[in-house]
Every structure is written in C-alpha cells, then in structure tokens.
Amino acid sequence: MSSTAFQFNERPASSLQPRPGESTLIEVTDYTVAGWKPPANPEDRSRWYCARLEEGQILFFAGTPYKLPADDRDCLIGVRQTSVAYHKNVSYRPREGRIHGLDRASADADRLRAIMGAYSRHVTAFAADFLRPYARGWKLDFASFRSLEERGRDLPLKQRNDLLHTDAFPTRPTNGNRILRVFTNLNPSEPRVWLTGEPFDVIAPRLAPDAGLLACAAKARSSLRPLSRLPGRLGSALGLPVPDRSPYDSFMLGFHDYLKANGAFQDSPAKSRCEFPPNSTWIVFTDSVPHAVLSGRLALEHTYIISEADLMLPEKSPRQVLEKLAGTSLRN
Ligand code: SIN
Ligand code: FE
C-alpha cells in the first residue's frame, strides 16, 4: 500500500492546497476557539471552506475550536472504563436531549447526558459560525462519544469501521441532503488513525455501475415506483420507524456495503493515511469521502444533515453525480 502520513504541524502552507481528485487535509489557521481571526472576512472564508469540504477535502484544526471544559473532557476519558465499556458507543440525540448506549442504572448517566448536551451546543455554535451557509437549513443529527479502541474490533463486515466506505444511514435516509461530521480526538496521548480514499465524484464513474446504479435507476423510472414507496411514506407520516428511502438512499446504502466488500477497492493504492493528534478536530462530508478508522479510542463526533439547497458545489454532491451517470432522477 502506498500511503501518505500527514504531518500537521510541519506542513508548509503551499502543501495545503488540494491536489486534483484527491481527498487531502486543509489545516485551518484562521479560526480558533475565540472565533475568526482578524482580518478574516467570515462570510467569504466560510463559503471558501464549505466549497473545499464539498470537493472532498478534510478541514483540520490542530486544537479544539469550540468550548470543551477540562472537567467534561476528564470525565469522558475516565468514564470509558466503567459503564460504556460494554457498548459500541454512546449516542446523544440533541433534539430530544436523550442519551443511548449506556446502562440505565449507570451512575454516570446524568453527568454524561449533561456533558453531551453541552458538547452538542458548543460544537454546533462553532460549526454554525465556521460554516455559515450550512447553518440556515441544516438538521442536527446525532452526536456520539466513541470510547472503544478501534484497532482489532471483531465486527461483522458491514459494521467494520476499518474498511473504506462512504456513510449512509439505514434508519435516517437523507434523500440527497448531505452527511457532515465533526470529530474531536479526546485521547490525551494517541492519535486517531484514518485512511481516506478518492472522493465520490472520482470513484462513482468507476464503481457505481458495478454497485447496481443502473438497476436502481430502472426502479426509479418504473411506473410502479410510487406504489413501492407507499409503506415507507405511510410509516413516516404515522411516525413509525419505517424508513422512507428514495432510490438515492437505497443506492447509497448498498454502496456502503459494496465498498466494504470490494477487495480491489480496499487494496487500491489511491488512499492516504491521516493521523489526527490528541485534541485535534476535523470536519468531513463522510457521504462522499471514503474513510476507515484503523486505531484510536476516545473521540467525540457530531453529525449534521446539510440541505442540498445550501451547497456551494451541488454538481459534486453524490446525488447529482449519480443522476448524471444514471441519466435519471433518483429522488422519487
Ligand atoms: C466512521 O464513520 O466510519 C468511523 C469514524 C471514526 O469513528 O473515527
Ligand atoms: Fe463511516
């Protein structure tokens, strides 16, 4: 495997420019926990960063660019040894203020809920200021605390995090809206190590046909299509847990599994190794940048669903890339 290890603190400014067709890291130096550094023009810089994300770049902060009290950080680091050790990760639903993945009887539950609530508010305030165009129409999805060591986890293929994949949520279809994630490595001494691959608009022309795009397009065009969506639509309208998947969502879910199972894609040399150091934060559209986590424990993550209407480069969005390849709408 040929791979690139990024040295965040030693990279000269010139190397921060993305290379065409590659997912690379752009280190953000004009935004800190105190906000935009003068003389930055927040509106222009914000739009520029949004466009880089949509091209498939990862925005990287050497520190934590939002408020994260030392007490909360220490508590999260300590809590992993007790009640969360039996769960994949702890998730927090900001719109309901509810926490999942923790023993009900856990003495840590109330404290963890309060910490995750504060984390969600602070990281969201930061993201709303740093990525201003997105905050208008975004939907707050879940936040998570990832306490377990990723190296050597024994998981079924579809759930393996150490295989390159693009994200799609089985229970929360986006219908073309985008999955944006903010990660922070809380580990005080070890990096979180990722592999990343070429972005969606580069790999889709090569792989989407083999992953079933044409069959998906044929279903989208079928006159029976409205009927096949009835159960999902009815279920959603009644608040039942039946996902109402567009053809786009069905394809993206299948593509996630297809990439993980594709040995040639996993072995392809077109990937980079990224080591995210302690306390660093990074932002990425995980529905378009193939990623895998090789090692690391103790990370915070928040997901935002970005409205298609707010994108700077909609032609790079997976839905538009796929529709161009398929020659049909994948919305209905
Ligand atoms: C993933 O989204 O595949 C996992 C990334 C991580 O936990 O670092
Ligand atoms: Fe993922």
Short mmCIF file of N, CA, C and O in Angstrom, two decimals, residues 216-228:
data_model
loop_
_atom_site.label_atom_id
_atom_site.label_comp_id
_atom_site.label_asym_id
_atom_site.label_seq_id
_atom_site.Cartn_x
_atom_site.Cartn_y
_atom_site.Cartn_z
N CYS A 216 -30.96 0.44 -10.01
CA CYS A 216 -31.60 1.42 -9.13
C CYS A 216 -32.31 2.49 -9.98
O CYS A 216 -33.44 2.89 -9.68
N ALA A 217 -31.63 2.91 -11.05
CA ALA A 217 -32.22 3.91 -11.95
C ALA A 217 -33.46 3.34 -12.64
O ALA A 217 -34.47 4.05 -12.81
N ALA A 218 -33.40 2.06 -13.01
CA ALA A 218 -34.55 1.44 -13.68
C ALA A 218 -35.74 1.41 -12.72
O ALA A 218 -36.88 1.70 -13.12
N LYS A 219 -35.49 1.11 -11.45
CA LYS A 219 -36.58 1.11 -10.46
C LYS A 219 -37.14 2.53 -10.29
O LYS A 219 -38.34 2.72 -10.17
N ALA A 220 -36.22 3.51 -10.31
CA ALA A 220 -36.67 4.90 -10.13
C ALA A 220 -37.58 5.32 -11.28
O ALA A 220 -38.50 6.11 -11.10
N ARG A 221 -37.31 4.77 -12.48
CA ARG A 221 -38.09 5.15 -13.67
C ARG A 221 -39.40 4.36 -13.78
O ARG A 221 -40.30 4.75 -14.51
N SER A 222 -39.48 3.25 -13.04
CA SER A 222 -40.62 2.34 -13.21
C SER A 222 -41.93 3.01 -12.82
O SER A 222 -42.00 3.77 -11.84
N SER A 223 -42.98 2.69 -13.56
CA SER A 223 -44.28 3.28 -13.24
C SER A 223 -44.82 2.72 -11.92
O SER A 223 -45.73 3.29 -11.32
N LEU A 224 -44.23 1.62 -11.43
CA LEU A 224 -44.69 1.05 -10.15
C LEU A 224 -44.00 1.70 -8.94
O LEU A 224 -44.33 1.40 -7.80
N ARG A 225 -43.05 2.57 -9.24
CA ARG A 225 -42.25 3.17 -8.17
C ARG A 225 -43.11 3.83 -7.06
O ARG A 225 -42.89 3.59 -5.88
N PRO A 226 -44.10 4.66 -7.43
CA PRO A 226 -44.90 5.31 -6.38
C PRO A 226 -45.52 4.29 -5.42
O PRO A 226 -45.59 4.51 -4.22
N LEU A 227 -45.92 3.13 -5.98
CA LEU A 227 -46.54 2.10 -5.14
C LEU A 227 -45.55 1.52 -4.15
O LEU A 227 -45.85 1.33 -2.97
N SER A 228 -44.29 1.29 -4.65
CA SER A 228 -43.32 0.64 -3.78
C SER A 228 -42.89 1.56 -2.63
O SER A 228 -42.37 1.10 -1.62
#
